[in-house]
Tab-separated table of C-alpha atoms and ligand atoms in Angstrom:
chain	number	residue	atom	x	y	z
K	1	MET	CA	-128.714	23.523	-68.762
K	2	THR	CA	-130.955	25.476	-66.420
K	3	LEU	CA	-133.575	24.199	-64.076
K	4	THR	CA	-136.340	25.470	-66.356
K	5	GLU	CA	-134.837	23.702	-69.338
K	6	LEU	CA	-134.543	20.526	-67.353
K	7	ALA	CA	-138.154	20.744	-66.235
K	8	ARG	CA	-139.237	21.283	-69.827
K	9	ALA	CA	-137.135	18.336	-71.022
K	10	ALA	CA	-138.790	16.188	-68.371
K	11	GLU	CA	-142.256	17.227	-69.552
K	12	GLU	CA	-141.163	16.477	-73.073
K	13	ILE	CA	-140.167	12.931	-72.096
K	14	TRP	CA	-143.584	12.387	-70.548
K	15	ALA	CA	-145.354	13.817	-73.587
K	16	GLN	CA	-143.332	11.570	-75.876
K	17	TRP	CA	-144.203	8.530	-73.800
K	18	GLU	CA	-147.894	9.404	-73.839
K	19	LYS	CA	-147.818	9.784	-77.599
K	20	ALA	CA	-145.875	6.567	-78.158
K	21	SER	CA	-147.725	4.406	-75.661
K	22	GLY	CA	-150.743	4.041	-77.968
K	23	GLY	CA	-148.489	2.289	-80.483
K	24	VAL	CA	-147.123	-0.153	-77.903
K	25	LYS	CA	-148.947	-3.376	-78.774
K	26	THR	CA	-146.727	-6.117	-77.448
K	27	LEU	CA	-144.507	-6.802	-74.474
K	28	GLU	CA	-141.522	-6.490	-76.818
K	29	ASP	CA	-142.659	-2.978	-77.910
K	30	LEU	CA	-142.970	-2.069	-74.253
K	31	GLU	CA	-139.468	-3.228	-73.486
K	32	THR	CA	-138.125	-1.156	-76.387
K	33	ALA	CA	-139.953	1.887	-75.065
K	34	ARG	CA	-138.625	1.299	-71.566
K	35	ILE	CA	-135.046	1.064	-72.798
K	36	GLN	CA	-135.482	4.312	-74.775
K	37	ILE	CA	-136.444	6.122	-71.588
K	38	LEU	CA	-134.874	4.285	-68.647
K	39	GLY	CA	-132.104	2.258	-70.300
K	40	ARG	CA	-128.448	3.022	-69.740
K	41	LYS	CA	-128.530	5.510	-72.585
K	42	GLY	CA	-132.216	6.340	-72.200
K	43	ARG	CA	-133.530	9.882	-72.316
K	44	LEU	CA	-134.389	10.091	-68.648
K	45	THR	CA	-131.110	8.471	-67.645
K	46	GLN	CA	-129.261	11.116	-69.655
K	47	LEU	CA	-131.295	13.827	-67.983
K	48	PHE	CA	-130.255	12.443	-64.604
K	49	SER	CA	-126.615	12.704	-65.592
K	50	SER	CA	-127.054	16.382	-66.575
K	51	LEU	CA	-127.994	17.097	-62.942
K	52	ARG	CA	-124.353	17.636	-62.157
K	53	ASP	CA	-124.247	20.609	-64.608
K	54	LEU	CA	-126.742	22.478	-62.470
K	55	PRO	CA	-125.722	24.865	-59.727
K	56	SER	CA	-125.783	22.916	-56.497
K	57	GLN	CA	-128.654	24.887	-54.920
K	58	GLU	CA	-130.943	23.848	-57.799
K	59	ARG	CA	-129.971	20.201	-57.832
K	60	ALA	CA	-132.337	19.086	-55.084
K	61	GLU	CA	-135.305	20.678	-56.846
K	62	ALA	CA	-134.268	19.149	-60.207
K	63	GLY	CA	-133.712	15.756	-58.595
K	64	LYS	CA	-137.244	15.848	-57.183
K	65	ILE	CA	-138.689	16.574	-60.648
K	66	LEU	CA	-136.752	13.773	-62.287
K	67	ASN	CA	-137.527	11.232	-59.552
K	68	ALA	CA	-141.213	12.083	-59.774
K	69	LEU	CA	-141.103	11.578	-63.532
K	70	LYS	CA	-139.248	8.317	-63.144
K	71	GLU	CA	-141.891	7.070	-60.736
K	72	ARG	CA	-144.742	8.086	-63.061
K	73	ILE	CA	-143.126	6.399	-66.010
K	74	GLU	CA	-142.409	3.232	-64.089
K	75	GLU	CA	-145.990	3.126	-62.947
K	76	ALA	CA	-147.254	3.697	-66.477
K	77	LEU	CA	-144.971	0.929	-67.782
K	78	ALA	CA	-146.181	-1.480	-65.123
K	79	LYS	CA	-149.830	-0.761	-65.893
K	80	LYS	CA	-149.245	-1.210	-69.583
K	81	ARG	CA	-147.340	-4.418	-68.950
K	82	GLU	CA	-150.254	-5.839	-67.043
K	83	VAL	CA	-152.717	-5.025	-69.812
K	84	LEU	CA	-150.427	-6.470	-72.486
K	85	ALA	CA	-149.680	-9.619	-70.498
K	86	GLN	CA	-153.362	-10.279	-70.030
K	87	GLY	CA	-153.966	-9.727	-73.726
K	88	ALA	CA	-151.153	-12.116	-74.582
K	89	GLN	CA	-152.714	-14.738	-72.371
K	90	TRP	CA	-156.122	-14.392	-73.986
K	91	GLU	CA	-154.508	-14.610	-77.334
K	92	ARG	CA	-152.644	-17.764	-76.353
K	93	LEU	CA	-155.812	-19.311	-74.972
K	94	ALA	CA	-157.646	-18.499	-78.178
K	95	ARG	CA	-154.839	-20.022	-80.222
K	96	GLU	CA	-154.643	-23.158	-78.096
K	97	ARG	CA	-158.351	-23.875	-78.112
K	98	TYR	CA	-158.956	-27.639	-78.135
K	99	ASP	CA	-160.730	-29.239	-81.021
K	100	PHE	CA	-162.682	-32.057	-79.455
K	101	SER	CA	-163.789	-33.344	-82.832
K	102	LEU	CA	-160.248	-34.383	-83.788
K	103	PRO	CA	-159.665	-38.155	-83.791
K	104	GLY	CA	-157.749	-39.327	-80.704
K	105	LYS	CA	-154.275	-40.810	-80.712
K	106	TRP	CA	-154.385	-44.604	-80.960
K	107	ARG	CA	-152.060	-46.406	-78.614
K	108	PRO	CA	-151.910	-50.166	-79.113
K	109	LEU	CA	-152.432	-52.082	-75.864
K	110	GLY	CA	-150.485	-55.267	-75.277
K	111	LYS	CA	-152.220	-58.358	-74.023
K	112	LEU	CA	-151.442	-61.791	-72.715
K	113	HIS	CA	-150.573	-64.540	-75.171
K	114	PRO	CA	-153.585	-66.792	-75.831
K	115	LEU	CA	-151.757	-69.746	-74.255
K	116	THR	CA	-151.160	-67.681	-71.104
K	117	GLN	CA	-154.800	-66.635	-71.035
K	118	VAL	CA	-155.923	-70.257	-71.317
K	119	ARG	CA	-153.440	-71.394	-68.666
K	120	LEU	CA	-154.633	-68.732	-66.232
K	121	GLU	CA	-158.231	-69.672	-66.899
K	122	ILE	CA	-157.520	-73.345	-66.206
K	123	GLU	CA	-155.619	-72.436	-63.020
K	124	GLU	CA	-158.547	-70.317	-61.919
K	125	ILE	CA	-161.002	-73.197	-62.373
K	126	PHE	CA	-158.927	-75.556	-60.235
K	127	LEU	CA	-158.045	-72.967	-57.616
K	128	ARG	CA	-161.794	-72.631	-57.093
K	129	LEU	CA	-161.986	-76.408	-56.608
K	130	GLY	CA	-159.307	-76.221	-53.902
K	131	PHE	CA	-156.173	-77.212	-55.860
K	132	ASP	CA	-152.755	-75.591	-55.382
K	133	VAL	CA	-150.539	-74.621	-58.289
K	134	ALA	CA	-147.187	-76.444	-58.170
K	135	SER	CA	-144.220	-76.419	-60.498
K	136	GLY	CA	-141.075	-78.369	-61.256
K	137	PRO	CA	-137.961	-78.099	-63.417
K	138	GLU	CA	-138.051	-78.375	-67.203
K	139	ILE	CA	-134.685	-80.112	-67.119
K	140	GLU	CA	-135.365	-83.478	-65.518
K	141	THR	CA	-133.637	-86.706	-64.715
K	142	GLU	CA	-134.735	-90.032	-66.155
K	143	TYR	CA	-135.690	-91.000	-62.654
K	144	TYR	CA	-138.432	-88.375	-62.276
K	145	ASN	CA	-139.483	-88.268	-65.914
K	146	PHE	CA	-139.683	-92.060	-66.357
K	147	GLU	CA	-138.584	-94.490	-63.642
K	148	ALA	CA	-140.546	-93.136	-60.698
K	149	LEU	CA	-143.579	-93.038	-63.003
K	150	ASN	CA	-143.257	-96.764	-63.611
K	151	ILE	CA	-141.978	-96.264	-67.146
K	152	GLY	CA	-139.480	-99.085	-67.496
K	153	PRO	CA	-136.328	-98.867	-69.605
K	154	ASP	CA	-138.032	-100.713	-72.469
K	155	HIS	CA	-141.073	-98.479	-72.702
K	156	PRO	CA	-141.239	-96.842	-76.165
K	157	ALA	CA	-141.612	-93.371	-74.584
K	158	ARG	CA	-138.045	-93.719	-73.354
K	159	ASP	CA	-136.787	-94.071	-76.859
K	160	GLU	CA	-134.167	-91.463	-77.595
K	161	TRP	CA	-136.242	-90.241	-80.496
K	162	ASP	CA	-139.012	-88.982	-78.293
K	163	SER	CA	-136.902	-87.081	-75.797
K	164	PHE	CA	-134.300	-84.357	-75.949
K	165	TYR	CA	-131.375	-85.672	-73.917
K	166	LEU	CA	-128.969	-83.133	-72.477
K	167	GLY	CA	-126.569	-85.721	-71.115
K	168	GLU	CA	-126.437	-89.102	-69.468
K	169	GLY	CA	-129.755	-89.565	-67.658
K	170	VAL	CA	-130.709	-85.868	-68.032
K	171	LEU	CA	-133.373	-84.647	-70.429
K	172	LEU	CA	-135.992	-82.005	-71.101
K	173	ARG	CA	-139.137	-83.282	-69.453
K	174	THR	CA	-141.530	-84.898	-71.916
K	175	HIS	CA	-144.576	-84.283	-69.717
K	176	THR	CA	-145.541	-82.589	-66.444
K	177	SER	CA	-146.035	-85.908	-64.625
K	178	PRO	CA	-142.566	-85.782	-62.963
K	179	VAL	CA	-143.919	-82.895	-60.873
K	180	GLN	CA	-146.340	-85.402	-59.307
K	181	ILE	CA	-143.374	-87.340	-57.972
K	182	ARG	CA	-141.552	-84.251	-56.696
K	183	VAL	CA	-144.639	-82.962	-54.891
K	184	MET	CA	-145.601	-86.315	-53.343
K	185	LYS	CA	-142.064	-86.854	-52.092
K	186	GLU	CA	-142.270	-83.500	-50.325
K	187	ARG	CA	-145.766	-83.616	-48.888
K	188	LYS	CA	-147.921	-86.009	-46.966
K	189	PRO	CA	-151.408	-86.782	-48.310
K	190	PRO	CA	-153.888	-85.264	-48.898
K	191	VAL	CA	-152.290	-83.745	-51.984
K	192	ARG	CA	-154.359	-81.665	-54.338
K	193	ILE	CA	-152.323	-79.878	-57.017
K	194	ILE	CA	-152.219	-78.822	-60.605
K	195	CYS	CA	-148.954	-78.055	-62.360
K	196	PRO	CA	-148.862	-76.169	-65.605
K	197	GLY	CA	-145.622	-76.102	-67.559
K	198	ARG	CA	-143.610	-76.515	-70.709
K	199	CYS	CA	-142.787	-79.913	-72.115
K	200	TYR	CA	-140.512	-81.053	-74.910
K	201	ARG	CA	-140.665	-83.922	-77.371
K	202	ARG	CA	-138.716	-84.768	-80.464
K	203	ASP	CA	-141.652	-84.303	-82.803
K	204	ASN	CA	-141.406	-82.691	-86.209
K	205	PRO	CA	-143.509	-79.542	-86.222
K	206	ASP	CA	-146.735	-79.823	-88.180
K	207	ALA	CA	-150.300	-78.587	-87.735
K	208	THR	CA	-150.823	-80.685	-84.598
K	209	HIS	CA	-147.280	-81.241	-83.280
K	210	SER	CA	-144.787	-78.891	-81.733
K	211	PRO	CA	-141.503	-79.957	-80.107
K	212	VAL	CA	-142.298	-77.484	-77.318
K	213	PHE	CA	-145.767	-77.449	-75.842
K	214	HIS	CA	-147.606	-76.909	-72.568
K	215	GLN	CA	-149.420	-79.266	-70.276
K	216	VAL	CA	-151.410	-78.993	-67.111
K	217	GLU	CA	-151.045	-81.929	-64.761
K	218	LEU	CA	-153.581	-82.586	-62.046
K	219	LEU	CA	-153.054	-84.801	-59.029
K	220	TRP	CA	-155.332	-85.578	-56.119
K	221	VAL	CA	-154.245	-88.144	-53.532
K	222	GLU	CA	-156.287	-88.804	-50.415
K	223	LYS	CA	-158.011	-91.552	-48.467
K	224	GLY	CA	-160.979	-93.051	-50.294
K	225	LEU	CA	-160.697	-91.432	-53.723
K	226	THR	CA	-162.265	-93.403	-56.550
K	227	PHE	CA	-162.678	-93.158	-60.293
K	228	ALA	CA	-166.026	-91.450	-59.654
K	229	HIS	CA	-164.196	-88.510	-58.041
K	230	LEU	CA	-161.940	-88.297	-61.074
K	231	LYS	CA	-164.963	-88.204	-63.331
K	232	TRP	CA	-166.571	-85.494	-61.220
K	233	VAL	CA	-163.475	-83.263	-61.283
K	234	ILE	CA	-163.102	-83.603	-65.051
K	235	GLY	CA	-166.828	-82.976	-65.525
K	236	GLU	CA	-166.553	-79.762	-63.486
K	237	PHE	CA	-163.593	-78.687	-65.593
K	238	VAL	CA	-165.328	-79.385	-68.915
K	239	ARG	CA	-168.400	-77.457	-67.812
K	240	ALA	CA	-166.350	-74.497	-66.562
K	241	PHE	CA	-163.986	-74.336	-69.517
K	242	PHE	CA	-166.122	-75.310	-72.508
K	243	GLY	CA	-169.574	-74.498	-71.168
K	244	PRO	CA	-172.712	-76.528	-70.471
K	245	GLY	CA	-173.260	-77.412	-74.130
K	246	TYR	CA	-170.706	-80.243	-74.043
K	247	GLU	CA	-170.857	-83.898	-73.058
K	248	MET	CA	-167.905	-86.123	-72.209
K	249	ARG	CA	-166.943	-89.744	-72.641
K	250	PHE	CA	-164.217	-91.931	-71.173
K	251	SER	CA	-162.520	-94.694	-73.086
K	252	ALA	CA	-159.848	-97.148	-71.984
K	253	ASP	CA	-156.253	-96.142	-72.523
K	254	PHE	CA	-152.852	-97.051	-71.157
K	255	PHE	CA	-150.297	-95.116	-69.153
K	256	PRO	CA	-147.645	-96.890	-67.107
K	257	PHE	CA	-148.277	-94.581	-64.125
K	258	THR	CA	-152.063	-94.948	-63.920
K	259	GLU	CA	-154.289	-97.986	-63.572
K	260	PRO	CA	-156.928	-97.975	-64.855
K	261	SER	CA	-156.152	-95.315	-67.454
K	262	ALA	CA	-158.551	-93.433	-69.644
K	263	GLN	CA	-158.749	-91.046	-72.500
K	264	VAL	CA	-161.331	-88.314	-72.128
K	265	HIS	CA	-163.310	-87.035	-75.089
K	266	ILE	CA	-165.776	-84.214	-75.335
K	267	ARG	CA	-168.448	-83.482	-77.906
K	268	LYS	CA	-170.696	-80.517	-78.496
K	269	LYS	CA	-174.198	-81.749	-77.784
K	270	GLY	CA	-176.019	-82.528	-81.009
K	271	THR	CA	-172.855	-82.938	-83.081
K	272	GLU	CA	-171.091	-86.084	-84.270
K	273	LYS	CA	-167.411	-85.690	-83.549
K	274	TRP	CA	-165.697	-86.665	-80.290
K	275	LEU	CA	-162.510	-84.743	-79.523
K	276	GLU	CA	-159.801	-86.059	-77.230
K	277	ILE	CA	-158.954	-83.618	-74.444
K	278	MET	CA	-156.757	-85.467	-71.980
K	279	GLY	CA	-155.237	-88.643	-70.578
K	280	ALA	CA	-156.211	-89.614	-67.043
K	281	GLY	CA	-156.339	-92.437	-64.550
K	282	MET	CA	-155.978	-93.691	-61.001
K	283	VAL	CA	-152.405	-93.301	-59.760
K	284	HIS	CA	-150.626	-96.660	-60.092
K	285	PRO	CA	-149.898	-98.317	-56.715
K	286	ARG	CA	-146.231	-98.668	-57.721
K	287	VAL	CA	-146.021	-94.873	-58.124
K	288	LEU	CA	-147.550	-94.328	-54.675
K	289	GLU	CA	-145.083	-96.806	-53.166
K	290	GLU	CA	-142.183	-95.123	-54.935
K	291	VAL	CA	-142.896	-91.827	-53.135
K	292	GLY	CA	-143.411	-93.530	-49.785
K	293	TYR	CA	-147.210	-93.523	-49.701
K	294	ASP	CA	-149.125	-96.624	-48.690
K	295	PRO	CA	-151.457	-97.673	-51.564
K	296	GLU	CA	-153.578	-99.538	-48.997
K	297	GLU	CA	-154.065	-96.292	-47.138
K	298	VAL	CA	-154.550	-93.708	-49.885
K	299	THR	CA	-155.596	-93.637	-53.504
K	300	GLY	CA	-155.307	-90.917	-56.070
K	301	PHE	CA	-155.962	-89.868	-59.596
K	302	ALA	CA	-154.238	-87.708	-62.160
K	303	PHE	CA	-154.688	-86.275	-65.572
K	304	GLY	CA	-152.596	-84.445	-68.124
K	305	LEU	CA	-153.984	-82.096	-70.728
K	306	GLY	CA	-152.376	-79.991	-73.445
K	307	ILE	CA	-152.878	-76.238	-73.122
K	308	GLU	CA	-152.393	-75.738	-76.876
K	309	ARG	CA	-155.041	-78.358	-77.538
K	310	MET	CA	-157.498	-76.659	-75.162
K	311	ALA	CA	-156.895	-73.309	-76.871
K	312	MET	CA	-157.268	-74.841	-80.343
K	313	LEU	CA	-160.572	-76.483	-79.411
K	314	ARG	CA	-161.868	-73.377	-77.689
K	315	TYR	CA	-161.041	-70.974	-80.519
K	316	GLY	CA	-161.194	-73.276	-83.540
K	317	ILE	CA	-157.465	-72.871	-84.296
K	318	GLU	CA	-156.285	-75.461	-86.788
K	319	ASP	CA	-152.525	-75.081	-86.736
K	320	ILE	CA	-150.526	-75.315	-83.484
K	321	ARG	CA	-147.612	-73.440	-85.097
K	322	LEU	CA	-149.631	-70.202	-84.998
K	323	PHE	CA	-148.966	-70.016	-81.251
K	324	TRP	CA	-145.230	-69.752	-81.854
K	325	GLN	CA	-145.058	-67.394	-84.808
K	326	ASN	CA	-145.801	-64.203	-82.879
K	327	ASP	CA	-147.814	-62.799	-85.752
K	328	LEU	CA	-149.710	-59.870	-84.293
K	329	ARG	CA	-152.583	-60.407	-86.730
K	330	PHE	CA	-153.117	-63.736	-84.985
K	331	LEU	CA	-152.277	-62.725	-81.403
K	332	SER	CA	-154.375	-59.564	-81.390
K	333	GLN	CA	-157.543	-61.614	-81.869
K	334	PHE	CA	-157.467	-62.961	-78.320
M	401	LIG	N1	-148.367	-87.573	-68.777
M	401	LIG	C1	-149.300	-88.043	-69.773
M	401	LIG	C2	-148.901	-87.542	-71.156
M	401	LIG	O1	-148.088	-86.690	-71.249
M	401	LIG	C3	-150.711	-87.580	-69.466
M	401	LIG	C4	-151.261	-88.131	-68.203
M	401	LIG	C5	-151.071	-87.489	-67.026
M	401	LIG	C6	-151.986	-89.320	-68.218
M	401	LIG	C7	-151.609	-87.986	-65.853
M	401	LIG	C8	-152.525	-89.834	-67.066
M	401	LIG	C9	-152.315	-89.166	-65.883
M	401	LIG	O2	-149.427	-88.013	-72.124
């Protein structure tokens, strides 16, 4: 090959590229074109290897021609690549255009169990009135669950049928009242607590009974407390929880750990039916003595209410078992 032939072949490569470049529509086409010219077996690469056939005094001149061509082609490829890449991006953007009229994806949101919601609401009401939240064990001894609460061995509540015994003198607590004893033994008056928690009784499940249920206990012990204070606290609770459209009524009841004891009823104003909401009373002097308080010095009152019962009254739920079935059709309503 002569220098003239080489120069012509170089021009030919450029002409071919110019002709072909119009047909290069994608980045893949461009890569194919590049390989045809600059690849290991590409036309320009081959031309470079024919340099060695030239007489040595012509090689420098030929090298210059080929290097210039290589530079031009590389520049042309780069320019083309830029144009194609931009086009590809526009195309992608056009393809990925968002359709804001499509319905969104629905993700179900979990929520708190209705009993938890009611418990938190009750806690909130009493926290505002200055009560602390206390807690105690669900596995109790007869001493805390019964004896210290002035429930003698012959009291019907101690009957084996009412309690789940785990062993000699050890049982699942049947109410939250044992927490009263634990707290009073630990603190000096004034004591102002509520304690929410699970309780267990050997009841057959039906619409109004569940062997596992929740109570909130309230206890206030201080100098000079009277039944009027008890009535005020319960009145505040009824108003906050049920709303101003309710009235309440106390009737005599009996609990071994309170004296006097009462049952509290509420009624929607203008309706007939009274509904029981809790047991309450002034803490029995024997209970105060048991924890080392002086009944001549301090007095106190307590109540116990059922969280399930509060939720059932609030929402008009007629079967307590619904709380334990975990049926989302029920739970999702709260
Ligand atoms: N512990 C009683 C019950 O479970 C309720 C109660 C608590 C009554 C405090 C009076 C005072 O029925």
